[in-house]
Coordinates of C-alpha atoms and ligand atoms in Angstrom, one line a residue:
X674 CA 81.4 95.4 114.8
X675 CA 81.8 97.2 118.0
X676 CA 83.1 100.6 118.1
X677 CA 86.0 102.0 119.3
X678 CA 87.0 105.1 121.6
X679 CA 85.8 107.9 121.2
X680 CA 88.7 109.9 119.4
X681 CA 90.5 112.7 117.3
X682 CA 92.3 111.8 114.2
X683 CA 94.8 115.3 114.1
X684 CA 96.1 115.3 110.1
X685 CA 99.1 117.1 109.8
X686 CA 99.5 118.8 106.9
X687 CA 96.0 118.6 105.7
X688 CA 96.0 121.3 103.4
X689 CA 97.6 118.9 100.8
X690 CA 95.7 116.9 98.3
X691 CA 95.7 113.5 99.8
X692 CA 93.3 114.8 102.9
X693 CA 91.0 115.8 100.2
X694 CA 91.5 113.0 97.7
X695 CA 91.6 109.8 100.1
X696 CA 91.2 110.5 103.7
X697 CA 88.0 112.6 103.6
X698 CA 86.2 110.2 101.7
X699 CA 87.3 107.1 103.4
X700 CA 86.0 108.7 106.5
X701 CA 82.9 109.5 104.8
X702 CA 82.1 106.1 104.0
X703 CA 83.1 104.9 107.6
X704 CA 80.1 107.6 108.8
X705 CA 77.9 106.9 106.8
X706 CA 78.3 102.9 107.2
X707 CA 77.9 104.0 111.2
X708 CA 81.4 102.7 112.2
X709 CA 82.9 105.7 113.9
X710 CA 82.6 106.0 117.1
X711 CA 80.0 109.0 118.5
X712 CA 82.8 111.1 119.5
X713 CA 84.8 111.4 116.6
X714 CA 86.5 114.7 115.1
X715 CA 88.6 115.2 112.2
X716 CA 91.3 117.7 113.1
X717 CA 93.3 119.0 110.4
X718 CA 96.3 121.7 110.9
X719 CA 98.2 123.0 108.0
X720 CA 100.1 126.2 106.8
X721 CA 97.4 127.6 104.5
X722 CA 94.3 129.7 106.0
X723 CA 91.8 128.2 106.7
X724 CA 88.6 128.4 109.8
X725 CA 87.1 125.2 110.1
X726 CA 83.9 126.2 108.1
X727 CA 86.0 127.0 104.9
X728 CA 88.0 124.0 105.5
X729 CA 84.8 122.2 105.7
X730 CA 83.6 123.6 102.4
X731 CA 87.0 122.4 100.5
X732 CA 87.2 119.1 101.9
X733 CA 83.7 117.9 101.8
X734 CA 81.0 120.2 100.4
X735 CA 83.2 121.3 97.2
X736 CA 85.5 118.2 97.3
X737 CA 85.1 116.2 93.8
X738 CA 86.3 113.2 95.5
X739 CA 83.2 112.7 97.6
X740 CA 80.8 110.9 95.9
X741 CA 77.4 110.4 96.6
X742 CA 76.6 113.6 99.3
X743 CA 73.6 112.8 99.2
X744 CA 73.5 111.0 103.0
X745 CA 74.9 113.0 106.0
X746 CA 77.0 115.2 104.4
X747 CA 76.2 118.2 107.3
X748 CA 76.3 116.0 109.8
X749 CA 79.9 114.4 108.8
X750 CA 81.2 118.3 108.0
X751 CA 80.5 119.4 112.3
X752 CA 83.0 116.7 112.7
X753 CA 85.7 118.2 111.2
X754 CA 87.9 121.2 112.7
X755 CA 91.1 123.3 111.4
X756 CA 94.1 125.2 112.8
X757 CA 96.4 127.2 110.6
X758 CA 100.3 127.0 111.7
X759 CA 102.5 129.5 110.3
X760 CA 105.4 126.8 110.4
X761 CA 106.1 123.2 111.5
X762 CA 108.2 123.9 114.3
X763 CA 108.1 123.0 118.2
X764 CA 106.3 126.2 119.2
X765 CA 103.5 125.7 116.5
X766 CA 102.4 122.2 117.8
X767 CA 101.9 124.4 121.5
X768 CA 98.9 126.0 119.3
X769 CA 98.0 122.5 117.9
X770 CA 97.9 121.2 121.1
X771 CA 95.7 124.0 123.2
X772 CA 92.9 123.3 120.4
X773 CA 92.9 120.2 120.4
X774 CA 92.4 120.1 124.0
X775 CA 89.4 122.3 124.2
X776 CA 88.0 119.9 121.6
X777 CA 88.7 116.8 123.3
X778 CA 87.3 118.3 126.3
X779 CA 84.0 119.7 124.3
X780 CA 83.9 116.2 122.6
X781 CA 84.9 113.9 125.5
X782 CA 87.5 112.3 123.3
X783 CA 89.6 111.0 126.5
X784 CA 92.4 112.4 124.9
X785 CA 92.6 109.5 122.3
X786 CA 94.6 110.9 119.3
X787 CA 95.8 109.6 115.7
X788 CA 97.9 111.9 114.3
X789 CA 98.2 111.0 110.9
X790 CA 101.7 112.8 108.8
X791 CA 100.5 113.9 105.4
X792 CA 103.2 116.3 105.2
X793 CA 106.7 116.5 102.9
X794 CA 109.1 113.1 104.2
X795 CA 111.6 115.7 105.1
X796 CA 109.4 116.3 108.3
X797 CA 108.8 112.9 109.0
X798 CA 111.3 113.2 112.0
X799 CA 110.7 116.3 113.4
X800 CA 107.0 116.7 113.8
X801 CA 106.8 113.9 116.0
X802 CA 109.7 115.1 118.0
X803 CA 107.7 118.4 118.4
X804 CA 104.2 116.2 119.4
X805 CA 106.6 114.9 122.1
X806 CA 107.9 117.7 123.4
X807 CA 104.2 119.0 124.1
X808 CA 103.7 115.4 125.6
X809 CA 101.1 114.5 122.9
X810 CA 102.9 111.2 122.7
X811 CA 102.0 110.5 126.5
X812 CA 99.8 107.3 126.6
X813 CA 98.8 108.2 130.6
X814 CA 95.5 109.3 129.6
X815 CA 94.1 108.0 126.7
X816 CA 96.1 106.2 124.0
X817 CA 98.6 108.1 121.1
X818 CA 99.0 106.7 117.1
X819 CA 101.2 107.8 114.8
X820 CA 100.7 107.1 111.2
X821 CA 103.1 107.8 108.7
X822 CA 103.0 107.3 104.8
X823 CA 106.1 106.1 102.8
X824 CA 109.0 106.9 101.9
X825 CA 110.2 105.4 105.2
X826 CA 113.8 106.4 104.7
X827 CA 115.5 106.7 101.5
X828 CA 117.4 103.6 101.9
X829 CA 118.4 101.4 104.3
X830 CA 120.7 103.8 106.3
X831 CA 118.2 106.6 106.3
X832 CA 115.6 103.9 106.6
X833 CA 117.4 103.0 110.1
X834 CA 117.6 106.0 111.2
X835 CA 114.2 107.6 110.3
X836 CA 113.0 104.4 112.8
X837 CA 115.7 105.0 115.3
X838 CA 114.2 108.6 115.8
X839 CA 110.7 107.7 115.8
X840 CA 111.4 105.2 118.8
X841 CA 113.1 107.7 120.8
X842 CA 109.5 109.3 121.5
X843 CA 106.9 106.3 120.8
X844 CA 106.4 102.8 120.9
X845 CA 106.6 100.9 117.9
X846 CA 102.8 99.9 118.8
X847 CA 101.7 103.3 118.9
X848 CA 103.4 103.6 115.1
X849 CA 101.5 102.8 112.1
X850 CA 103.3 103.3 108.9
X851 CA 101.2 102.8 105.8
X852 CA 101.3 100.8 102.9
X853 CA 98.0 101.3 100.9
X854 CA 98.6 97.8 98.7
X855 CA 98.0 96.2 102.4
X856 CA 94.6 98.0 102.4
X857 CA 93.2 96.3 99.4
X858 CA 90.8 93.4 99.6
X859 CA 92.2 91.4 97.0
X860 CA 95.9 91.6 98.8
X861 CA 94.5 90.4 101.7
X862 CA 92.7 87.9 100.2
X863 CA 96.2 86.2 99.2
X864 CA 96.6 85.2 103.0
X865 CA 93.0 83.9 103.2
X866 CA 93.1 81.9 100.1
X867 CA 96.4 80.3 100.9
X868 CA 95.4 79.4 104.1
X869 CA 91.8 79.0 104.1
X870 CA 91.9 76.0 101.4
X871 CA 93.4 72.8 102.3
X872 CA 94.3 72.3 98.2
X873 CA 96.6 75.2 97.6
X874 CA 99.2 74.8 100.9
X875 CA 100.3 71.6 99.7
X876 CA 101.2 72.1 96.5
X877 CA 102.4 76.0 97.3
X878 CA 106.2 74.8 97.3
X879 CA 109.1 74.1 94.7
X880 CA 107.9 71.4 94.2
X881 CA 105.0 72.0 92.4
X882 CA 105.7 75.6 91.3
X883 CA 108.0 76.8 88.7
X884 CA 108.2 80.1 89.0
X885 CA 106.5 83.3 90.3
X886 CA 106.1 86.3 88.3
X887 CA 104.4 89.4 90.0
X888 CA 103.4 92.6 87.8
X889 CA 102.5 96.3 88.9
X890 CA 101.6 98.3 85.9
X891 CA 100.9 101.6 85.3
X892 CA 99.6 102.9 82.4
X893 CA 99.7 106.8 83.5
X894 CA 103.0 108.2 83.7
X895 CA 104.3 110.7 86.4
X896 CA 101.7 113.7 86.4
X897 CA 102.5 116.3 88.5
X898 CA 104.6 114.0 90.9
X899 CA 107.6 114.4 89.0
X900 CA 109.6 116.5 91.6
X901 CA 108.8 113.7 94.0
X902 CA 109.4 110.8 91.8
X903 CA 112.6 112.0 90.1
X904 CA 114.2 111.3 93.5
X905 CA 113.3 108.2 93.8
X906 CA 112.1 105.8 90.8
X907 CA 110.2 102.6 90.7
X908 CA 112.2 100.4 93.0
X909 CA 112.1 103.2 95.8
X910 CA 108.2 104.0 95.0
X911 CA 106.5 100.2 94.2
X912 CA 109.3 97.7 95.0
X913 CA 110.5 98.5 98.4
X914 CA 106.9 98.4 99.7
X915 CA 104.5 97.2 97.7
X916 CA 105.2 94.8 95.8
X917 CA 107.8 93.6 98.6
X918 CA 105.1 93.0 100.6
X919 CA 103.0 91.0 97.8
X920 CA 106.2 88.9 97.5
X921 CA 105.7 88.2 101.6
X922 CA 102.1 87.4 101.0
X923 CA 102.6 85.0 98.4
X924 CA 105.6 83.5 99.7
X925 CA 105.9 83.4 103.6
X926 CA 104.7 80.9 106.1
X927 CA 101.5 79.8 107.7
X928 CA 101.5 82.2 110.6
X929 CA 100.6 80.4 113.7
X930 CA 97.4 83.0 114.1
X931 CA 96.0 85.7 112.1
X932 CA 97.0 88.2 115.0
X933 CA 99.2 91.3 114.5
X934 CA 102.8 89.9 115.5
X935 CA 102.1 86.7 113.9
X936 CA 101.6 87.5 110.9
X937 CA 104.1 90.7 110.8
X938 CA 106.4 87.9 111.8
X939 CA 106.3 85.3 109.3
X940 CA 106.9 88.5 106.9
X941 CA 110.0 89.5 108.3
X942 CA 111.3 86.0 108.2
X943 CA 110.7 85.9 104.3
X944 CA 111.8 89.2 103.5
X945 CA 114.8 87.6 105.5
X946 CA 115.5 84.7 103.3
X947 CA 115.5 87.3 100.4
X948 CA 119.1 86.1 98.7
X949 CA 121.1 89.7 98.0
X950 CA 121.7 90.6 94.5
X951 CA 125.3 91.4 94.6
X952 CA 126.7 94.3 92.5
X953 CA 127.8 91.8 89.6
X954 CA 124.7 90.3 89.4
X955 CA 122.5 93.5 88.7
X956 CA 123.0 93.7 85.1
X957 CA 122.1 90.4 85.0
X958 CA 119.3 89.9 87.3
X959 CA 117.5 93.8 87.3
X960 CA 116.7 95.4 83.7
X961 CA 115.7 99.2 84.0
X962 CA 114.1 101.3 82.1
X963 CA 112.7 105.0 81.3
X964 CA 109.6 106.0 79.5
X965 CA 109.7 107.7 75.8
X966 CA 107.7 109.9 73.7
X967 CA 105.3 108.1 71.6
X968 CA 101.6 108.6 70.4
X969 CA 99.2 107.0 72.0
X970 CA 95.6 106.2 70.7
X971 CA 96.8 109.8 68.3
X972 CA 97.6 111.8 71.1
X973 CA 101.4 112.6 72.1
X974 CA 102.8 111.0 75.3
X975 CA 105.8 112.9 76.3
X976 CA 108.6 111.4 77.3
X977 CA 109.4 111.3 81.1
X978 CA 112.4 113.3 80.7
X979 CA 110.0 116.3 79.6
X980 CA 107.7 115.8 82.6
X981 CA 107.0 118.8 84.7
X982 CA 110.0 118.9 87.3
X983 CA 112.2 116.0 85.9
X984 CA 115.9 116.5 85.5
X985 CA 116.2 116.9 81.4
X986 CA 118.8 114.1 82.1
X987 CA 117.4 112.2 84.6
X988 CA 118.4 108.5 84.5
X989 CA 115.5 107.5 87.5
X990 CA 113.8 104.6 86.2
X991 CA 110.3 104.4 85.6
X992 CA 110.4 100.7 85.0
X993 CA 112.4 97.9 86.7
X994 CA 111.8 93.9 86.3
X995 CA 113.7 91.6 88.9
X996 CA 114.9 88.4 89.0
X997 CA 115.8 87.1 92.6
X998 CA 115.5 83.8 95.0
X999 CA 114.2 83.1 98.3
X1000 CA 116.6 81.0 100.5
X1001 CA 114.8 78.7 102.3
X1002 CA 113.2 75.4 102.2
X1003 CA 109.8 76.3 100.6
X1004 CA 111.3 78.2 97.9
X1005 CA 115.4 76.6 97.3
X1006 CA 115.8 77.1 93.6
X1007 CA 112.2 78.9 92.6
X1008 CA 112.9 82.0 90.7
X1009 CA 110.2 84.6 91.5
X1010 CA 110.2 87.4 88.7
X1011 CA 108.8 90.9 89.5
X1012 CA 108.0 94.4 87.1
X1013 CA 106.6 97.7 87.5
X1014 CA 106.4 100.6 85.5
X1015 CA 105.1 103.7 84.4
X1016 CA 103.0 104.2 80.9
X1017 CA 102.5 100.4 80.2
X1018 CA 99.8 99.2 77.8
X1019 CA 97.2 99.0 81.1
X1020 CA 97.0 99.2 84.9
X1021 CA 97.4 95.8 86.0
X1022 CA 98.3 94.4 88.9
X1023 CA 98.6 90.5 89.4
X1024 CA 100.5 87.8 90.6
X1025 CA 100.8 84.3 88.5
X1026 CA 102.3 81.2 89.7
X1027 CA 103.3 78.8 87.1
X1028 CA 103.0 75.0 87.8
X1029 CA 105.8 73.0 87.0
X1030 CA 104.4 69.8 83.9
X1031 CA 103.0 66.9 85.2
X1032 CA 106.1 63.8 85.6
X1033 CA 104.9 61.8 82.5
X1034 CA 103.6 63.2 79.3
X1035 CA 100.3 61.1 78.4
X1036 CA 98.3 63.8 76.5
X1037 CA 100.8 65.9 74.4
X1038 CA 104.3 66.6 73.5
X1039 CA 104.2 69.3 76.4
X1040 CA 106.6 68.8 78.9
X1041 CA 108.1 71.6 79.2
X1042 CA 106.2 74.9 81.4
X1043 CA 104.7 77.1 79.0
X1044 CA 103.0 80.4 79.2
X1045 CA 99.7 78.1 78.3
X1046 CA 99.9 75.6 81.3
X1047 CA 98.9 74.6 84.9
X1048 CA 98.6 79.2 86.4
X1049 CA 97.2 80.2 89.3
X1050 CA 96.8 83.9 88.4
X1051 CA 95.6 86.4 91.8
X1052 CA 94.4 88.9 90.0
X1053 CA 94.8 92.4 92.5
X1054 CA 93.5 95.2 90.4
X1055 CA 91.7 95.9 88.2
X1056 CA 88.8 93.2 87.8
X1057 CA 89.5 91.6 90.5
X1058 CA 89.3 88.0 90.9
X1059 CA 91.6 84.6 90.5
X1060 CA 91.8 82.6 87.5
X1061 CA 93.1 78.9 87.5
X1062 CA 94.4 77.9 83.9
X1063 CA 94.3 73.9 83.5
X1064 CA 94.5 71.4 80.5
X1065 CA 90.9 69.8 79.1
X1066 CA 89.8 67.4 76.7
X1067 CA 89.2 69.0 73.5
X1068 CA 85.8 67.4 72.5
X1069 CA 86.2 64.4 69.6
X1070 CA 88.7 61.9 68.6
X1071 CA 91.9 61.7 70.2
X1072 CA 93.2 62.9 73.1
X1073 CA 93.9 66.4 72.5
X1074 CA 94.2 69.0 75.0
X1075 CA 93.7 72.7 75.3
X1076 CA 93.8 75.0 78.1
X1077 CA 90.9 76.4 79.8
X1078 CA 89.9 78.7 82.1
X1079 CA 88.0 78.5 85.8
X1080 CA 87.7 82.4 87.1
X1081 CA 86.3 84.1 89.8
X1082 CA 85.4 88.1 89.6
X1083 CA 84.8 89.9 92.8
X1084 CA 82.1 91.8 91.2
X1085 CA 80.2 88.6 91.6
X1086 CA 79.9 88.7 94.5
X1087 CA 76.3 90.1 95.7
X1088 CA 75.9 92.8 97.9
X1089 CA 79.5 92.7 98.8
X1090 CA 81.2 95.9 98.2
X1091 CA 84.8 96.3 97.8
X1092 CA 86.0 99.0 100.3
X1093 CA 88.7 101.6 99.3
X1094 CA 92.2 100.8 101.0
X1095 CA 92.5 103.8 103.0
X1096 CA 88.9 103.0 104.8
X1097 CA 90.1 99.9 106.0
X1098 CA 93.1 100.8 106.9
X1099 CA 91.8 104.0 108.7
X1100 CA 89.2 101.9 110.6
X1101 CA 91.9 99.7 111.7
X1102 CA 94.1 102.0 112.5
X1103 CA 91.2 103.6 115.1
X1104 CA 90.3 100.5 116.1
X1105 CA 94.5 99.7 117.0
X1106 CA 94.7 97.3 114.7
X1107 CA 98.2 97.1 113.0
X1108 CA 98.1 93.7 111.4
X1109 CA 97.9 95.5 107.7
X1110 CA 100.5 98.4 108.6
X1111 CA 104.3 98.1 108.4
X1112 CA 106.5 97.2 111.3
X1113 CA 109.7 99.2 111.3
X1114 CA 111.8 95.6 111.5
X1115 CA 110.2 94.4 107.8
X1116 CA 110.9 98.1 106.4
X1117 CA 114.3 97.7 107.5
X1118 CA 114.4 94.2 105.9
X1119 CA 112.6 95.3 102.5
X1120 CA 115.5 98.1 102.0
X1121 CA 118.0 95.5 103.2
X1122 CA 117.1 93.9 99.6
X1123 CA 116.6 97.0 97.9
X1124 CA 119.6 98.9 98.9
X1125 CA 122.7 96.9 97.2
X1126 CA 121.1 97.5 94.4
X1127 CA 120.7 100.7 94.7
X1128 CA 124.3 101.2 95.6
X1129 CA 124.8 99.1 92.6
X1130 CA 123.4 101.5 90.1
X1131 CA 125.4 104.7 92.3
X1132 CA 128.8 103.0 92.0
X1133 CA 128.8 101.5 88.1
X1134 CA 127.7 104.0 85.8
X1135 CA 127.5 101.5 82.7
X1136 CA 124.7 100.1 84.0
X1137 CA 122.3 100.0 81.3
X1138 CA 118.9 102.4 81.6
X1139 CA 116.9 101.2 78.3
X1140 CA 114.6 103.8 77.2
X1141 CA 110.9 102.1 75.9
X1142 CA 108.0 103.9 73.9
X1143 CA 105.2 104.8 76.3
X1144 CA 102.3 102.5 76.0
X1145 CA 104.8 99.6 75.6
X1146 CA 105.7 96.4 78.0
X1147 CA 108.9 98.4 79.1
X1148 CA 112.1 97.4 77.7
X1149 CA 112.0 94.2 74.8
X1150 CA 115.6 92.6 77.3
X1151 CA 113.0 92.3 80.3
X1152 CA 111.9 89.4 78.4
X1153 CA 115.3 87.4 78.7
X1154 CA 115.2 87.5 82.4
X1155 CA 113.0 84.4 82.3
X1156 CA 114.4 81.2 82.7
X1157 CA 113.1 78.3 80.1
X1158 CA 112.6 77.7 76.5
X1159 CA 109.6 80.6 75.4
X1160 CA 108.7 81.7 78.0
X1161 CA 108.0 85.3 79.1
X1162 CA 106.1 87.5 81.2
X1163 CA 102.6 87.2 81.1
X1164 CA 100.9 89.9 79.3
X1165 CA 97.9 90.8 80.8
X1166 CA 94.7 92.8 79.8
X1167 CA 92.3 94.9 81.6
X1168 CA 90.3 91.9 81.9
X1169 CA 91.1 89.0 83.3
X1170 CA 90.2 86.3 81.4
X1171 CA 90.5 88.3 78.1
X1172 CA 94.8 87.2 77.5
X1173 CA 96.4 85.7 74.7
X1174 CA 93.1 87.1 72.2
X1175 CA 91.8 90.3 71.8
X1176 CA 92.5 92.7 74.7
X1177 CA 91.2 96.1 75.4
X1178 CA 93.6 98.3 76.5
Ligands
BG6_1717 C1 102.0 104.8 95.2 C2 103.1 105.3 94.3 O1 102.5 104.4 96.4 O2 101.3 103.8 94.5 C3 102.6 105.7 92.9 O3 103.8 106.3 94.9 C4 101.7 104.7 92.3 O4 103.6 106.1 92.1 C5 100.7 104.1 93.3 O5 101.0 105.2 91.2 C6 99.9 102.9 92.8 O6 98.9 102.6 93.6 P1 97.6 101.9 93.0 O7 96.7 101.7 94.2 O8 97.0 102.8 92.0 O9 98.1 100.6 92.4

């Protein structure tokens, strides 16, 4: 791969955890793997003290996250540089800026820059402002990114607006807002095998397909992130972005080319054809729910209402399952079924489409779709891999029929290594490549979805909020969303092929 610019990726408020826990060691990987460019510097500003060699010592030489320091470890650490800022406003980026032009002039960096917002979302719309007003959002010489993590807004209003602001000052090309699930090999592998085998496409429609059930489960609860989480909840933290986006991947068009726009496009025109869930259809369609105390495995799990900064009475859900429809002509009539939550038996994250029976029943009495049958299961994380489920010959007399499984792991795959999200999406991101970031249009769309529901919840207080034992499937009425005679979710195990037996948890 050929390299990019030379460059400065400037994090801004890199004395929090995620510099240390995921950007540092993506960026290790991409050095040792040779794929940054030779002039390449790590500039990190933040309101804790630090000079770049103690900042060097906590993000790489004492920084548990980076494994294997074996290779060029010393090497890696002269490319990274810190400035202190006593606050974030405009005067403090006037500091950020004189450093970072000495280095780009001591690093001949062109005056390429990332700057990449790790700070609180409350400063999501001012510290760009301030870049601006010291010009560093000026593409005359050399080019300017912006990356910004989610929360993108809060909901669709404030989702609209944080984008209205940001395009006061910068292009929407020079804006990449993340979405790690985008990152991940096996979500983009959705998009290839859809569209890289001429047997799926065909049959990829309703009418072939029953429904579509995605899952995103947790089995950790909220951990320290409880201040952050209590304001927001599963549908603002995993629904609105990522699984919203698996839902586009699964369910969207053939793009006309695997560029950027192309395939950004085709997203926006599903998340589109997303049918509202009006108010008096939330009960119905959207079951919530909030983790409880229970013993796991003989140790106490608390409950989330006793998590470290969670309201004692907080109704935020920490699990939410959706029933909804896309209107269009691929999908008239297919309902697609999604969950998430917090403390679930596993961390599993998969999507299953279930075939619809075959017209004329030769074999068996089967003619109904069962939670046996004709599944294409796309299996993101963890054991990666896809798993077709299909009917066969049980040997001897008769014609009886049982259903067996054809799998694929990842992890057979030789000499192929699974890279972490944020190292793909970093690379891409230098090499200004947005295809697997966010455009602000399909962020406005997602929340489009999300919001009435959230205004639903706001406005009718009744709304049920089940409570569920921690280490369980979430609440037992989640079941009942599914349409047809016995069926229900799919409950999966750590291991893909390992359901409906024995399952390690
Ligand atoms: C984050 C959410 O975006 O995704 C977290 O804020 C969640 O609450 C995490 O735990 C899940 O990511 P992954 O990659 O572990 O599935």
């Amino acid at each position: 791969m050929s390299k990019s610019d030379n460059l400065a990726l400037v994090i801004v408020g890199a004395s929090g955890d995620l510099t240390a826990r995921k950007l540092i060691p993506a960026l290790y990987n991409l050095h040792i793997k040779n794929l940054l460019p030779s002039g390449f510097i790590v500039f990190g500003v933040g309101r804790s003290e630090y000079s770049d060699d103690s900042f060097r010592h906590r993000v790489v030489f004492e920084n548990e996250n980076l494994k294997d320091k074996e290779g060029d470890v010393q090497s890696f650490a002269d490319r990274i540089f810190y400035e202190s800022i006593e606050d974030y406003e405009k005067d403090s980026f006037g500091t950020v800026k004189d450093k970072l032009m000495s280095l780009n002039e001591a690093h001949e960096l062109h005056e390429n820059f990332i700057f990449y917002l790790s700070t609180p979302p409350s400063l999501y719309m001012t510290v760009p402002e301030h870049l601006a007003a010291h010009g560093l959002n000026d593409e005359s010489n050399g080019w300017k990114r912006l990356v910004i993590e989610k929360p993108f807004g809060y909901d669709l209003e404030s989702g609209r607006k944080l984008n209205e602001q940001l395009l006061k000052n910068y292009k929407e090309e020079q804006l990449y807002r993340i979405d790690h699930y985008l990152g991940k090999e096996t979500v983009q592998n959705v998009l290839v095998t859809r569209f890289s085998n001429g047997i799926f496409e065909p049959i990829w429609n309703r009418n072939y397909i029953n429904h579509v059930e995605i899952t995103a489960s947790e089995s950790i609860g909220v951990e320290d992130r409880g201040g952050y989480y209590d304001n927001s909840g599963a549908l603002r933290d995993m629904v609105q972005n990522h699984l919203l986006q698996l839902v586009a991947l699964t369910a969207m068009e053939p793009p006309i080319s695997a560029d950027a726009d192309s395939i950004r496009n085709e997203k926006v025109k599903l998340f589109k054809s997303l049918r509202p869930i009006k108010p008096e259809q939330v009960a119905e369609q959207v079951i919530r729910g909030q983790y409880l105390e229970a013993t796991i495995k003989g140790e106490k799990a608390k409950s989330y209402r006793e998590e470290k900064g969670v309201d004692r009475e907080s109704r935020t859900e920490t699990y939410l399952a959706l029933k909804f429809f896309i209107d269009n002509w691929r999908w008239a009539g297919v309902p697609f079924y999604i969950r998430t939550g917090k403390r679930l038996p596993t961390r599993v994250t998969e999507i299953v489409l279930y075939f619809k029976p075959t017209p004329h029943h030769l074999f068996s009495k089967l003619n109904e779709v069962s939670s046996e049958a004709n599944q294409l299961v796309i299996r993101i994380q963890p054991n990666e891999g896809i798993l077709l489920k299909f009917g066969m010959k049980v040997p001897g007399a008769g014609f009886n029929v049982k259903y067996v499984n054809m799998d694929f792991h990842y992890a057979d795959l030789e000499g192929e290594e699974v890279p972490d999200a944020y190292e793909r999406l970093l690379l891409d991101c230098i090499n200004g490549d947005p295809t697997l970031y966010s455009r602000g249009d399909a962020v406005n769309a997602a929340w489009e979805f999300v919001s009435p529901i959230l205004k639903a919840w706001e406005n009718d207080k009744d709304l049920p909020l089940y409570g569920y034992p921690s280490g369980t499937w979430g609440p037992e009425v989640a079941d009942d969303l599914i349409e047809g005679k016995d069926l229900t979710w799919r409950y999966p195990c750590k291991n893909l092929t390992n359901d409906g037996g024995f399952c390690e948890l």
